[in-house]
mmCIF file of C-alpha atoms in Angstrom:
data_model
loop_
_atom_site.group_PDB
_atom_site.id
_atom_site.type_symbol
_atom_site.label_atom_id
_atom_site.label_comp_id
_atom_site.label_asym_id
_atom_site.label_seq_id
_atom_site.Cartn_x
_atom_site.Cartn_y
_atom_site.Cartn_z
ATOM 1 C CA MET Z 65 94.422 94.312 66.355
ATOM 2 C CA PRO Z 66 97.301 95.826 67.698
ATOM 3 C CA ASN Z 67 98.689 96.153 70.627
ATOM 4 C CA PRO Z 68 98.399 99.574 72.082
ATOM 5 C CA TYR Z 69 100.634 98.985 74.627
ATOM 6 C CA ALA Z 70 103.730 97.564 72.757
ATOM 7 C CA LYS Z 71 103.038 100.896 70.477
ATOM 8 C CA ILE Z 72 103.616 103.313 73.412
ATOM 9 C CA PHE Z 73 106.994 101.046 74.037
ATOM 10 C CA SER Z 74 108.756 101.399 70.813
ATOM 11 C CA GLU Z 75 108.908 104.969 71.320
ATOM 12 C CA PRO Z 76 113.305 105.780 72.091
ATOM 13 C CA GLY Z 77 114.148 106.166 75.693
ATOM 14 C CA ALA Z 78 109.820 105.044 76.353
ATOM 15 C CA LYS Z 79 111.047 101.338 77.942
ATOM 16 C CA GLY Z 80 114.617 102.560 79.676
ATOM 17 C CA PHE Z 81 112.525 105.692 81.442
ATOM 18 C CA SER Z 82 109.549 104.517 82.351
ATOM 19 C CA ALA Z 83 111.693 101.321 84.193
ATOM 20 C CA ALA Z 84 113.870 103.392 86.348
ATOM 21 C CA ALA Z 85 110.762 105.461 87.294
ATOM 22 C CA PHE Z 86 108.860 102.485 88.778
ATOM 23 C CA VAL Z 87 111.582 101.746 90.670
ATOM 24 C CA GLY Z 88 112.128 105.246 91.217
ATOM 25 C CA ARG Z 89 108.747 105.705 92.817
ATOM 26 C CA LEU Z 90 108.655 102.451 95.042
ATOM 27 C CA PRO Z 91 109.491 105.036 97.902
ATOM 28 C CA LEU Z 92 106.291 106.609 97.434
ATOM 29 C CA ALA Z 93 104.484 103.568 98.735
ATOM 30 C CA MET Z 94 107.406 102.237 100.939
ATOM 31 C CA ALA Z 95 108.764 105.410 103.272
ATOM 32 C CA PRO Z 96 105.109 105.508 104.836
ATOM 33 C CA ILE Z 97 104.628 102.053 106.316
ATOM 34 C CA GLY Z 98 108.795 101.736 106.561
ATOM 35 C CA ILE Z 99 109.255 104.593 108.638
ATOM 36 C CA VAL Z 100 106.131 102.846 111.285
ATOM 37 C CA ALA Z 101 107.640 99.313 110.865
ATOM 38 C CA MET Z 102 110.987 100.520 112.037
ATOM 39 C CA LEU Z 103 109.918 103.047 115.066
ATOM 40 C CA SER Z 104 107.705 101.012 115.943
ATOM 41 C CA GLN Z 105 110.098 98.146 116.262
ATOM 42 C CA THR Z 106 113.123 99.795 117.339
ATOM 43 C CA LEU Z 107 111.759 102.245 119.453
ATOM 44 C CA GLY Z 108 108.233 100.579 120.878
ATOM 45 C CA GLU Z 109 105.801 103.459 121.064
ATOM 46 C CA TYR Z 110 103.444 103.167 118.193
ATOM 47 C CA TRP Z 111 102.293 106.780 118.625
ATOM 48 C CA LEU Z 112 106.050 108.596 118.426
ATOM 49 C CA ALA Z 113 106.399 105.933 114.659
ATOM 50 C CA GLY Z 114 102.747 107.545 113.610
ATOM 51 C CA ALA Z 115 103.999 111.370 114.518
ATOM 52 C CA VAL Z 116 107.586 111.039 112.683
ATOM 53 C CA ALA Z 117 105.382 109.212 109.842
ATOM 54 C CA ALA Z 118 102.904 111.840 109.618
ATOM 55 C CA THR Z 119 105.214 114.644 109.974
ATOM 56 C CA TYR Z 120 106.974 112.973 106.561
ATOM 57 C CA GLY Z 121 103.547 112.656 104.854
ATOM 58 C CA ILE Z 122 102.206 116.086 105.897
ATOM 59 C CA GLY Z 123 105.906 117.548 104.592
ATOM 60 C CA ASN Z 124 105.606 116.258 101.417
ATOM 61 C CA ALA Z 125 102.183 116.863 100.421
ATOM 62 C CA PHE Z 126 103.234 120.626 100.742
ATOM 63 C CA LEU Z 127 106.755 120.248 99.788
ATOM 64 C CA ALA Z 128 105.843 117.780 96.489
ATOM 65 C CA PRO Z 129 104.015 120.919 94.362
ATOM 66 C CA GLN Z 130 106.748 122.870 95.084
ATOM 67 C CA ILE Z 131 109.891 121.401 93.933
ATOM 68 C CA SER Z 132 107.209 120.628 90.798
ATOM 69 C CA ARG Z 133 106.701 123.838 89.899
ATOM 70 C CA LEU Z 134 111.287 124.676 89.860
ATOM 71 C CA VAL Z 135 111.100 121.400 88.015
ATOM 72 C CA ASP Z 136 108.758 123.119 85.538
ATOM 73 C CA ARG Z 137 111.019 126.170 85.245
ATOM 74 C CA TYR Z 138 114.404 124.762 85.609
ATOM 75 C CA GLY Z 139 113.771 121.294 83.956
ATOM 76 C CA GLN Z 140 114.373 118.069 85.817
ATOM 77 C CA THR Z 141 117.703 117.091 86.063
ATOM 78 C CA ARG Z 142 118.720 120.731 87.672
ATOM 79 C CA VAL Z 143 115.982 120.374 90.376
ATOM 80 C CA ALA Z 144 114.940 117.115 90.911
ATOM 81 C CA ALA Z 145 118.456 115.627 91.213
ATOM 82 C CA PRO Z 146 119.498 117.360 94.090
ATOM 83 C CA ALA Z 147 116.334 117.070 95.948
ATOM 84 C CA THR Z 148 116.883 113.542 95.569
ATOM 85 C CA VAL Z 149 119.840 113.654 97.343
ATOM 86 C CA VAL Z 150 118.678 115.979 100.112
ATOM 87 C CA SER Z 151 115.583 113.227 100.475
ATOM 88 C CA ALA Z 152 118.601 109.858 100.730
ATOM 89 C CA LEU Z 153 121.031 112.008 103.111
ATOM 90 C CA ALA Z 154 117.624 112.428 105.383
ATOM 91 C CA PHE Z 155 116.181 108.824 104.722
ATOM 92 C CA LEU Z 156 120.145 108.117 105.979
ATOM 93 C CA LEU Z 157 119.726 110.224 108.971
ATOM 94 C CA LEU Z 158 116.375 109.177 110.269
ATOM 95 C CA ILE Z 159 117.649 105.700 109.814
ATOM 96 C CA LEU Z 160 120.521 106.323 111.740
ATOM 97 C CA ALA Z 161 118.851 108.380 114.429
ATOM 98 C CA SER Z 162 116.234 104.856 114.740
ATOM 99 C CA HIS Z 163 119.063 103.133 115.350
ATOM 100 C CA LEU Z 164 121.295 104.796 117.742
ATOM 101 C CA ALA Z 165 118.222 106.003 120.031
ATOM 102 C CA TRP Z 166 118.648 109.560 119.140
ATOM 103 C CA PRO Z 167 116.166 112.016 121.015
ATOM 104 C CA ALA Z 168 113.184 112.503 119.549
ATOM 105 C CA TRP Z 169 113.194 115.696 117.687
ATOM 106 C CA THR Z 170 116.251 114.608 115.229
ATOM 107 C CA LEU Z 171 113.326 111.692 113.576
ATOM 108 C CA PHE Z 172 110.937 114.765 113.453
ATOM 109 C CA ALA Z 173 113.945 116.626 111.235
ATOM 110 C CA ALA Z 174 115.253 113.895 109.398
ATOM 111 C CA ALA Z 175 111.287 113.038 108.625
ATOM 112 C CA LEU Z 176 110.703 116.902 107.003
ATOM 113 C CA GLY Z 177 114.034 116.039 105.292
ATOM 114 C CA ALA Z 178 112.882 113.337 103.285
ATOM 115 C CA ALA Z 179 109.540 114.630 102.510
ATOM 116 C CA THR Z 180 111.733 116.572 100.168
ATOM 117 C CA LEU Z 181 110.935 113.599 97.519
ATOM 118 C CA PRO Z 182 110.428 114.347 93.924
ATOM 119 C CA SER Z 183 106.847 113.433 92.805
ATOM 120 C CA MET Z 184 108.100 110.719 90.027
ATOM 121 C CA SER Z 185 104.921 109.872 89.097
ATOM 122 C CA ALA Z 186 104.373 113.563 88.125
ATOM 123 C CA MET Z 187 108.013 113.210 85.957
ATOM 124 C CA VAL Z 188 107.524 110.173 84.060
ATOM 125 C CA ARG Z 189 104.040 112.411 83.102
ATOM 126 C CA ALA Z 190 105.386 114.992 81.875
ATOM 127 C CA ARG Z 191 107.774 112.750 79.721
ATOM 128 C CA TRP Z 192 105.040 111.038 78.560
ATOM 129 C CA SER Z 193 103.325 114.202 77.259
ATOM 130 C CA GLU Z 194 106.336 115.133 75.283
ATOM 131 C CA LEU Z 195 106.146 111.657 73.941
ATOM 132 C CA PHE Z 196 102.641 111.935 72.818
ATOM 133 C CA ARG Z 197 101.247 115.434 73.450
ATOM 134 C CA ASP Z 198 97.696 115.436 71.599
ATOM 135 C CA ARG Z 199 97.321 111.528 70.490
ATOM 136 C CA PRO Z 200 95.604 109.667 71.746
ATOM 137 C CA GLU Z 201 98.772 107.089 72.508
ATOM 138 C CA LEU Z 202 99.371 109.686 75.682
ATOM 139 C CA ASN Z 203 95.874 107.373 77.116
ATOM 140 C CA THR Z 204 97.618 104.978 77.281
ATOM 141 C CA ALA Z 205 100.477 105.852 78.618
ATOM 142 C CA PHE Z 206 98.779 106.786 81.454
ATOM 143 C CA ALA Z 207 96.236 104.199 81.551
ATOM 144 C CA PHE Z 208 100.279 102.228 81.952
ATOM 145 C CA GLU Z 209 100.645 104.613 84.742
ATOM 146 C CA SER Z 210 97.634 104.341 86.667
ATOM 147 C CA SER Z 211 97.717 100.887 86.591
ATOM 148 C CA ALA Z 212 101.416 100.499 87.849
ATOM 149 C CA ASP Z 213 100.431 103.173 90.759
ATOM 150 C CA GLU Z 214 97.967 100.657 92.210
ATOM 151 C CA LEU Z 215 101.123 98.054 92.187
ATOM 152 C CA LEU Z 216 103.070 100.257 93.693
ATOM 153 C CA TYR Z 217 100.930 100.438 96.158
ATOM 154 C CA ILE Z 218 100.405 97.302 97.108
ATOM 155 C CA THR Z 219 103.873 95.220 96.073
ATOM 156 C CA GLY Z 220 105.956 98.529 98.419
ATOM 157 C CA ALA Z 221 103.812 98.724 101.321
ATOM 158 C CA SER Z 222 104.264 94.845 101.169
ATOM 159 C CA LEU Z 223 107.596 95.021 100.921
ATOM 160 C CA SER Z 224 108.591 97.664 103.019
ATOM 161 C CA VAL Z 225 106.992 95.933 105.886
ATOM 162 C CA GLY Z 226 108.331 92.079 105.224
ATOM 163 C CA LEU Z 227 111.902 93.372 104.823
ATOM 164 C CA ALA Z 228 111.121 94.571 108.133
ATOM 165 C CA ALA Z 229 110.498 91.811 110.009
ATOM 166 C CA ALA Z 230 112.013 89.203 108.354
ATOM 167 C CA TRP Z 231 114.939 91.292 108.517
ATOM 168 C CA PHE Z 232 116.195 93.835 110.836
ATOM 169 C CA PRO Z 233 113.913 96.499 111.830
ATOM 170 C CA GLU Z 234 115.638 99.156 109.390
ATOM 171 C CA ALA Z 235 115.662 96.612 106.463
ATOM 172 C CA GLY Z 236 112.736 97.872 104.468
ATOM 173 C CA MET Z 237 113.577 102.032 104.838
ATOM 174 C CA LEU Z 238 117.321 100.737 103.538
ATOM 175 C CA ALA Z 239 115.545 99.168 100.828
ATOM 176 C CA CYS Z 240 113.362 102.492 100.089
ATOM 177 C CA THR Z 241 116.725 104.810 100.259
ATOM 178 C CA LEU Z 242 118.459 102.435 97.282
ATOM 179 C CA PHE Z 243 115.326 102.593 95.354
ATOM 180 C CA LEU Z 244 115.274 105.950 95.150
ATOM 181 C CA VAL Z 245 118.739 106.698 94.606
ATOM 182 C CA LEU Z 246 118.898 104.078 92.305
ATOM 183 C CA GLY Z 247 115.857 104.577 90.327
ATOM 184 C CA SER Z 248 116.373 108.141 90.178
ATOM 185 C CA ALA Z 249 119.295 108.109 88.944
ATOM 186 C CA ALA Z 250 118.858 106.253 86.010
ATOM 187 C CA PHE Z 251 115.799 108.175 85.485
ATOM 188 C CA LEU Z 252 117.597 111.788 84.902
ATOM 189 C CA ALA Z 253 120.451 109.849 83.198
ATOM 190 C CA GLN Z 254 117.953 109.885 80.576
ATOM 191 C CA ARG Z 255 118.541 113.137 78.959
ATOM 192 C CA GLY Z 256 117.237 112.251 75.969
ATOM 193 C CA THR Z 257 113.868 112.167 76.633
ATOM 194 C CA GLU Z 258 113.359 114.946 79.699
ATOM 195 C CA PRO Z 259 110.515 117.891 78.355
ATOM 196 C CA PRO Z 260 112.176 120.815 77.456
ATOM 197 C CA VAL Z 261 111.963 124.279 79.686
ATOM 198 C CA ARG Z 262 108.856 125.735 78.341
ATOM 199 C CA ALA Z 263 108.660 129.940 79.008
ATOM 200 C CA PRO Z 264 105.653 130.770 80.428
ATOM 201 C CA GLN Z 265 102.649 132.035 77.820
ATOM 202 C CA ALA Z 266 102.581 135.805 77.477
ATOM 203 C CA ASP Z 267 98.797 135.868 78.022
ATOM 204 C CA GLY Z 268 98.604 132.111 79.889
ATOM 205 C CA PRO Z 269 98.813 131.549 83.122
ATOM 206 C CA THR Z 270 101.370 132.623 85.724
ATOM 207 C CA GLY Z 271 101.312 132.194 89.390
ATOM 208 C CA SER Z 272 101.100 128.013 90.938
ATOM 209 C CA ALA Z 273 99.311 125.202 89.333
ATOM 210 C CA ILE Z 274 96.707 125.314 91.801
ATOM 211 C CA GLY Z 275 95.161 128.644 90.760
ATOM 212 C CA LEU Z 276 93.649 126.643 87.825
ATOM 213 C CA ARG Z 277 90.245 126.025 88.010
ATOM 214 C CA PRO Z 278 90.478 122.485 86.825
ATOM 215 C CA VAL Z 279 93.401 121.737 88.862
ATOM 216 C CA GLN Z 280 91.032 122.642 91.834
ATOM 217 C CA ILE Z 281 88.176 120.457 90.334
ATOM 218 C CA VAL Z 282 90.687 117.520 90.042
ATOM 219 C CA THR Z 283 92.579 117.637 93.113
ATOM 220 C CA LEU Z 284 88.938 118.232 95.081
ATOM 221 C CA ALA Z 285 87.773 115.328 94.145
ATOM 222 C CA LEU Z 286 90.605 112.748 94.072
ATOM 223 C CA ILE Z 287 90.958 113.965 97.851
ATOM 224 C CA PHE Z 288 87.674 112.139 98.339
ATOM 225 C CA VAL Z 289 88.875 109.063 95.934
ATOM 226 C CA GLY Z 290 91.947 109.078 97.990
ATOM 227 C CA ALA Z 291 89.405 108.564 101.196
ATOM 228 C CA ILE Z 292 87.864 105.550 99.716
ATOM 229 C CA PHE Z 293 91.001 104.217 98.121
ATOM 230 C CA ALA Z 294 92.381 104.348 102.187
ATOM 231 C CA THR Z 295 88.475 102.921 103.922
ATOM 232 C CA ALA Z 296 88.578 100.304 101.606
ATOM 233 C CA GLU Z 297 91.908 99.283 103.899
ATOM 234 C CA VAL Z 298 90.788 100.345 107.357
ATOM 235 C CA SER Z 299 87.740 98.868 107.327
ATOM 236 C CA SER Z 300 88.589 95.906 105.140
ATOM 237 C CA ILE Z 301 91.315 94.640 108.167
ATOM 238 C CA ALA Z 302 88.775 95.625 111.194
ATOM 239 C CA ILE Z 303 86.234 93.311 109.762
ATOM 240 C CA THR Z 304 88.834 90.630 109.375
ATOM 241 C CA LYS Z 305 89.780 90.649 112.609
ATOM 242 C CA GLU Z 306 86.200 91.028 113.201
ATOM 243 C CA LEU Z 307 85.687 87.424 111.355
ATOM 244 C CA GLY Z 308 88.061 86.371 113.284
ATOM 245 C CA GLU Z 309 90.588 85.729 110.414
ATOM 246 C CA PRO Z 310 93.163 88.856 110.287
ATOM 247 C CA GLY Z 311 95.368 87.465 107.628
ATOM 248 C CA GLY Z 312 92.720 87.532 105.153
ATOM 249 C CA ALA Z 313 92.834 91.287 105.419
ATOM 250 C CA SER Z 314 95.983 91.050 102.641
ATOM 251 C CA LEU Z 315 94.054 89.160 100.128
ATOM 252 C CA VAL Z 316 91.182 91.273 100.488
ATOM 253 C CA ILE Z 317 93.776 94.465 99.601
ATOM 254 C CA GLY Z 318 94.872 92.495 97.108
ATOM 255 C CA VAL Z 319 91.677 91.965 95.325
ATOM 256 C CA TYR Z 320 90.804 95.653 95.526
ATOM 257 C CA ALA Z 321 94.389 96.485 93.287
ATOM 258 C CA LEU Z 322 93.585 93.681 91.066
ATOM 259 C CA GLY Z 323 90.578 95.043 90.273
ATOM 260 C CA SER Z 324 91.565 98.242 89.419
ATOM 261 C CA PHE Z 325 95.032 97.052 87.706
ATOM 262 C CA VAL Z 326 93.198 95.013 85.474
ATOM 263 C CA LEU Z 327 90.581 97.392 84.058
ATOM 264 C CA GLY Z 328 93.063 100.098 83.797
ATOM 265 C CA LEU Z 329 94.939 98.366 81.568
ATOM 266 C CA VAL Z 330 91.830 97.511 79.679
ATOM 267 C CA LEU Z 331 90.869 100.658 79.486
ATOM 268 C CA GLY Z 332 93.892 102.095 78.131
ATOM 269 C CA ALA Z 333 94.170 99.009 75.215
ATOM 270 C CA ILE Z 334 90.160 100.329 74.132
ATOM 271 C CA ASN Z 335 91.458 103.953 74.215
ATOM 272 C CA PRO Z 336 87.467 105.441 74.480
ATOM 273 C CA THR Z 337 86.662 109.115 72.313
ATOM 274 C CA MET Z 338 84.377 109.939 74.685
ATOM 275 C CA PRO Z 339 85.498 113.263 76.726
ATOM 276 C CA LEU Z 340 87.838 113.170 78.697
ATOM 277 C CA GLN Z 341 85.224 114.407 81.323
ATOM 278 C CA ARG Z 342 82.598 112.544 80.800
ATOM 279 C CA GLN Z 343 84.819 109.422 81.352
ATOM 280 C CA LEU Z 344 85.427 110.859 85.060
ATOM 281 C CA LEU Z 345 82.009 111.357 85.606
ATOM 282 C CA ILE Z 346 81.253 107.793 84.506
ATOM 283 C CA ALA Z 347 83.969 106.426 86.540
ATOM 284 C CA LEU Z 348 82.793 107.754 89.251
ATOM 285 C CA SER Z 349 79.458 106.772 88.217
ATOM 286 C CA VAL Z 350 80.038 103.193 88.455
ATOM 287 C CA LEU Z 351 82.621 103.807 91.914
ATOM 288 C CA MET Z 352 79.553 105.558 93.947
ATOM 289 C CA LEU Z 353 77.200 102.855 93.229
ATOM 290 C CA THR Z 354 79.447 99.982 93.587
ATOM 291 C CA SER Z 355 80.722 101.378 97.203
ATOM 292 C CA LEU Z 356 76.847 100.672 97.920
ATOM 293 C CA PRO Z 357 77.206 96.260 98.339
ATOM 294 C CA LEU Z 358 80.168 97.071 100.688
ATOM 295 C CA LEU Z 359 77.605 98.243 103.207
ATOM 296 C CA VAL Z 360 76.038 94.470 103.426
ATOM 297 C CA ALA Z 361 79.600 92.007 102.544
ATOM 298 C CA GLY Z 362 80.899 91.505 106.131
ATOM 299 C CA SER Z 363 79.629 88.400 106.687
ATOM 300 C CA SER Z 364 82.599 86.602 105.392
ATOM 301 C CA VAL Z 365 85.929 86.663 104.051
ATOM 302 C CA ALA Z 366 84.795 85.689 100.453
ATOM 303 C CA LEU Z 367 81.999 87.911 100.384
ATOM 304 C CA LEU Z 368 83.755 90.748 101.290
ATOM 305 C CA ALA Z 369 87.135 90.229 98.902
ATOM 306 C CA ALA Z 370 84.189 89.948 96.033
ATOM 307 C CA ALA Z 371 82.629 93.357 97.241
ATOM 308 C CA VAL Z 372 86.048 94.879 97.228
ATOM 309 C CA PHE Z 373 87.189 93.606 94.701
ATOM 310 C CA LEU Z 374 83.594 95.504 92.323
ATOM 311 C CA SER Z 375 84.349 98.404 93.982
ATOM 312 C CA GLY Z 376 87.677 98.926 92.856
ATOM 313 C CA VAL Z 377 87.236 98.671 89.704
ATOM 314 C CA ALA Z 378 86.719 102.270 88.637
ATOM 315 C CA ILE Z 379 89.815 103.684 90.873
ATOM 316 C CA SER Z 380 92.205 102.893 88.126
ATOM 317 C CA PRO Z 381 90.027 104.850 85.135
ATOM 318 C CA THR Z 382 89.268 107.646 87.847
ATOM 319 C CA PHE Z 383 92.575 107.654 87.820
ATOM 320 C CA ILE Z 384 93.343 107.677 84.232
ATOM 321 C CA THR Z 385 90.658 110.231 83.008
ATOM 322 C CA ALA Z 386 92.198 112.918 86.241
ATOM 323 C CA PHE Z 387 95.661 112.996 85.170
ATOM 324 C CA GLY Z 388 93.848 112.821 81.311
ATOM 325 C CA LEU Z 389 91.933 116.084 82.249
ATOM 326 C CA ILE Z 390 95.248 117.771 83.550
ATOM 327 C CA GLU Z 391 97.367 116.641 80.618
ATOM 328 C CA ARG Z 392 94.941 118.717 78.501
ATOM 329 C CA ARG Z 393 93.934 121.731 80.514
ATOM 330 C CA VAL Z 394 97.061 122.831 82.281
ATOM 331 C CA PRO Z 395 100.149 124.553 80.456
ATOM 332 C CA ALA Z 396 102.980 122.603 79.150
ATOM 333 C CA SER Z 397 105.069 125.229 81.242
ATOM 334 C CA MET Z 398 103.330 123.414 84.421
ATOM 335 C CA LEU Z 399 102.462 120.302 83.562
ATOM 336 C CA THR Z 400 104.585 118.545 85.685
ATOM 337 C CA GLU Z 401 102.630 121.134 89.563
ATOM 338 C CA GLY Z 402 99.538 120.140 87.937
ATOM 339 C CA VAL Z 403 100.107 116.381 88.099
ATOM 340 C CA THR Z 404 101.761 116.785 91.768
ATOM 341 C CA TRP Z 405 99.125 118.749 93.093
ATOM 342 C CA VAL Z 406 96.481 115.605 91.637
ATOM 343 C CA MET Z 407 99.471 113.026 93.592
ATOM 344 C CA THR Z 408 99.205 115.540 96.603
ATOM 345 C CA GLY Z 409 95.175 114.702 96.646
ATOM 346 C CA ILE Z 410 95.121 110.927 96.393
ATOM 347 C CA GLY Z 411 97.287 111.320 99.389
ATOM 348 C CA ILE Z 412 95.429 113.816 101.601
ATOM 349 C CA GLY Z 413 92.570 111.924 100.886
ATOM 350 C CA MET Z 414 94.503 109.065 102.095
ATOM 351 C CA ALA Z 415 95.026 110.611 105.192
ATOM 352 C CA LEU Z 416 91.625 112.134 106.551
ATOM 353 C CA GLY Z 417 90.122 108.807 105.118
ATOM 354 C CA ALA Z 418 92.655 106.443 107.213
ATOM 355 C CA PHE Z 419 91.544 108.757 109.886
ATOM 356 C CA VAL Z 420 87.440 109.294 109.383
ATOM 357 C CA ALA Z 421 87.161 105.612 108.610
ATOM 358 C CA GLY Z 422 89.046 104.240 112.014
ATOM 359 C CA TRP Z 423 86.741 106.863 114.018
ATOM 360 C CA VAL Z 424 83.712 105.258 112.406
ATOM 361 C CA VAL Z 425 85.171 101.703 112.693
ATOM 362 C CA ASP Z 426 84.864 102.487 116.261
ATOM 363 C CA THR Z 427 82.796 103.787 117.631
ATOM 364 C CA PHE Z 428 79.710 102.270 115.122
ATOM 365 C CA GLY Z 429 81.311 99.141 114.713
ATOM 366 C CA PRO Z 430 83.580 97.407 111.593
ATOM 367 C CA GLN Z 431 80.997 97.178 108.644
ATOM 368 C CA ASN Z 432 80.235 100.581 108.957
ATOM 369 C CA GLY Z 433 83.361 101.633 108.168
ATOM 370 C CA PHE Z 434 82.046 101.540 104.453
ATOM 371 C CA TRP Z 435 79.750 104.834 104.991
ATOM 372 C CA VAL Z 436 83.196 106.853 104.136
ATOM 373 C CA SER Z 437 83.523 105.515 101.048
ATOM 374 C CA VAL Z 438 79.738 105.294 99.541
ATOM 375 C CA VAL Z 439 79.574 109.567 101.218
ATOM 376 C CA ALA Z 440 83.264 110.116 99.544
ATOM 377 C CA SER Z 441 82.487 108.435 96.574
ATOM 378 C CA ALA Z 442 79.245 110.610 95.886
ATOM 379 C CA ALA Z 443 81.194 113.904 97.264
ATOM 380 C CA ALA Z 444 84.005 112.817 94.438
ATOM 381 C CA TRP Z 445 80.677 112.342 91.868
ATOM 382 C CA ILE Z 446 79.084 115.960 92.505
ATOM 383 C CA THR Z 447 82.500 117.904 92.734
ATOM 384 C CA VAL Z 448 83.079 116.690 88.867
ATOM 385 C CA ALA Z 449 79.354 116.950 87.973
ATOM 386 C CA LEU Z 450 79.089 120.481 88.889
ATOM 387 C CA GLY Z 451 82.690 121.237 87.179
ATOM 388 C CA GLN Z 452 81.608 119.717 84.294
ATOM 389 C CA ARG Z 453 81.416 123.564 81.586
ATOM 390 C CA THR Z 454 84.864 123.777 82.791
ATOM 391 C CA LEU Z 455 86.740 120.574 82.336
ATOM 392 C CA ALA Z 456 85.534 120.919 78.996
ATOM 393 C CA GLY Z 457 87.625 124.012 78.241
ATOM 394 C CA GLU Z 458 89.817 124.652 76.052
ATOM 395 C CA ARG Z 459 93.509 123.964 77.387
ATOM 396 C CA ALA Z 460 94.504 126.517 79.177
ATOM 397 C CA ALA Z 461 97.865 127.811 77.398
ATOM 398 C CA ALA Z 462 96.222 129.125 74.690
ATOM 399 C CA PRO Z 463 93.357 131.577 75.863
ATOM 400 C CA ALA Z 464 93.760 133.235 73.061
ATOM 401 C CA ALA Z 465 93.537 130.805 70.787
ATOM 402 C CA ALA Z 466 90.496 129.015 72.130
ATOM 403 C CA ALA Z 467 88.554 133.146 72.018
ATOM 404 C CA THR Z 468 89.621 133.269 67.928
ATOM 405 C CA ALA Z 469 88.358 130.163 67.540
ATOM 406 C CA LEU Z 470 84.786 131.256 69.630
ATOM 407 C CA SER Z 471 84.551 134.401 67.432
ATOM 408 C CA ARG Z 472 84.353 132.407 64.060
#
C-alpha cells in the first residue's frame, strides 16, 4: 500500500511551505504561556501576568479573522508580512517592558500589538487546498496539519516554559519571536505555492465568513471541543497535585496529545470516503463516550493517564473533519478567514474551558472538573447533529450550480 503522506509531500513546494509553517506557528503555542512565565518571574505578580496574556489572547481572537479576511482579499504576502512585522516588534517591546519594569499599561499595549499575529494554521491549509482542491489527498494533508497542531501545542508550551526556567525569564519569548520571524519569512518567501487572490462570485455570499451557517456551526462546535481540551489540562494538574505527584501532570497531558496525534495520522492514511459531516458526528460521539471514564479515573496517575489517552483519540479526527468541512462549504475567496474563525473558536473554548474547569475544581474538587468535558462534548455533539443538513450542503461558492443540479 503506497504511503499517502509521501504522496502529498511529493508535490512541488509542499515540503518547504509545510516545514516553514511548522516553525512559524510555534508562537501560537509559545506566546500565551511564555508571557505568563516571563512576567511572573520578572514582576512577581501572577494576576498581572495572566491579565496581559489574556489581553494578547482575546486580541488575537478578534484580530486574526480580520487579518485573514484581508489575506483572502489581497494575498498572503501583502497582508501577512506587515502583520508579522508589527507582531514581532510588539513582542520585542513586551520583552523590553518586562525586563526594564516599565509601567503596566505598556505591557498591555505591547500585548495588543503582538495580537496582530497572522493565523499560520489557516494560511498553510489554504496552500494545501490550492494543491489538492476536490481531491482525496486534501484530507490526508489536513490530517497531517491537525496532528502537527497537536504536537505544536505540547512542544511549544513546554519549550517556552523550559527556556524561561532554565536560562532567563525572557528566553521563552525571545525564542517565540525568533521562530515567528524565521518561520514566517521562510513561508512567505515561497511565492510559487501562494494561493491566488480570488474575487467573490457575483452570485455568491459576501461579507464575513462568520456569516455563513456552516462556519457558525463548526465554530460553535469547536468552542466546546476547545473547552474539552483545556479541561483535560486543568483537571489533570489538579488531580495529580491532590495525589501528591504533581510531576505526573506532564505525563498525563503528554499522552493526551499523543493519542490524538497518532489517530489523526492513521485517519489521514485511511482517508475514509464517508461524508465529512457524518465523520464529524461520529468523532464527536466517540469524544462524548470516552469522556465518561474520566469521571472515575482519579485514583492513580496511571489510571488517569490511561483514561485521558482514551479520551484524546477523537480530538484530532474532530479537527480534521471540521477543517475539511470548512474547505468544502466556504467559498475559495473566504477560505483563510473561514479556517481562522474555526481556529479562533478552539482558542475561545480553551480559555472558557480553563476558567469553568478551574471554578468547578475549586468548588467541587479535582475529580469533578471532568464534568465540564462531559457537558461540553454533549453540547458539541448536539450542535453538529442539529446542523447535519446545513453541513451536507453544496459548496457555498457555487449556489447557482447547486440550484441547477437540484432542478435536473
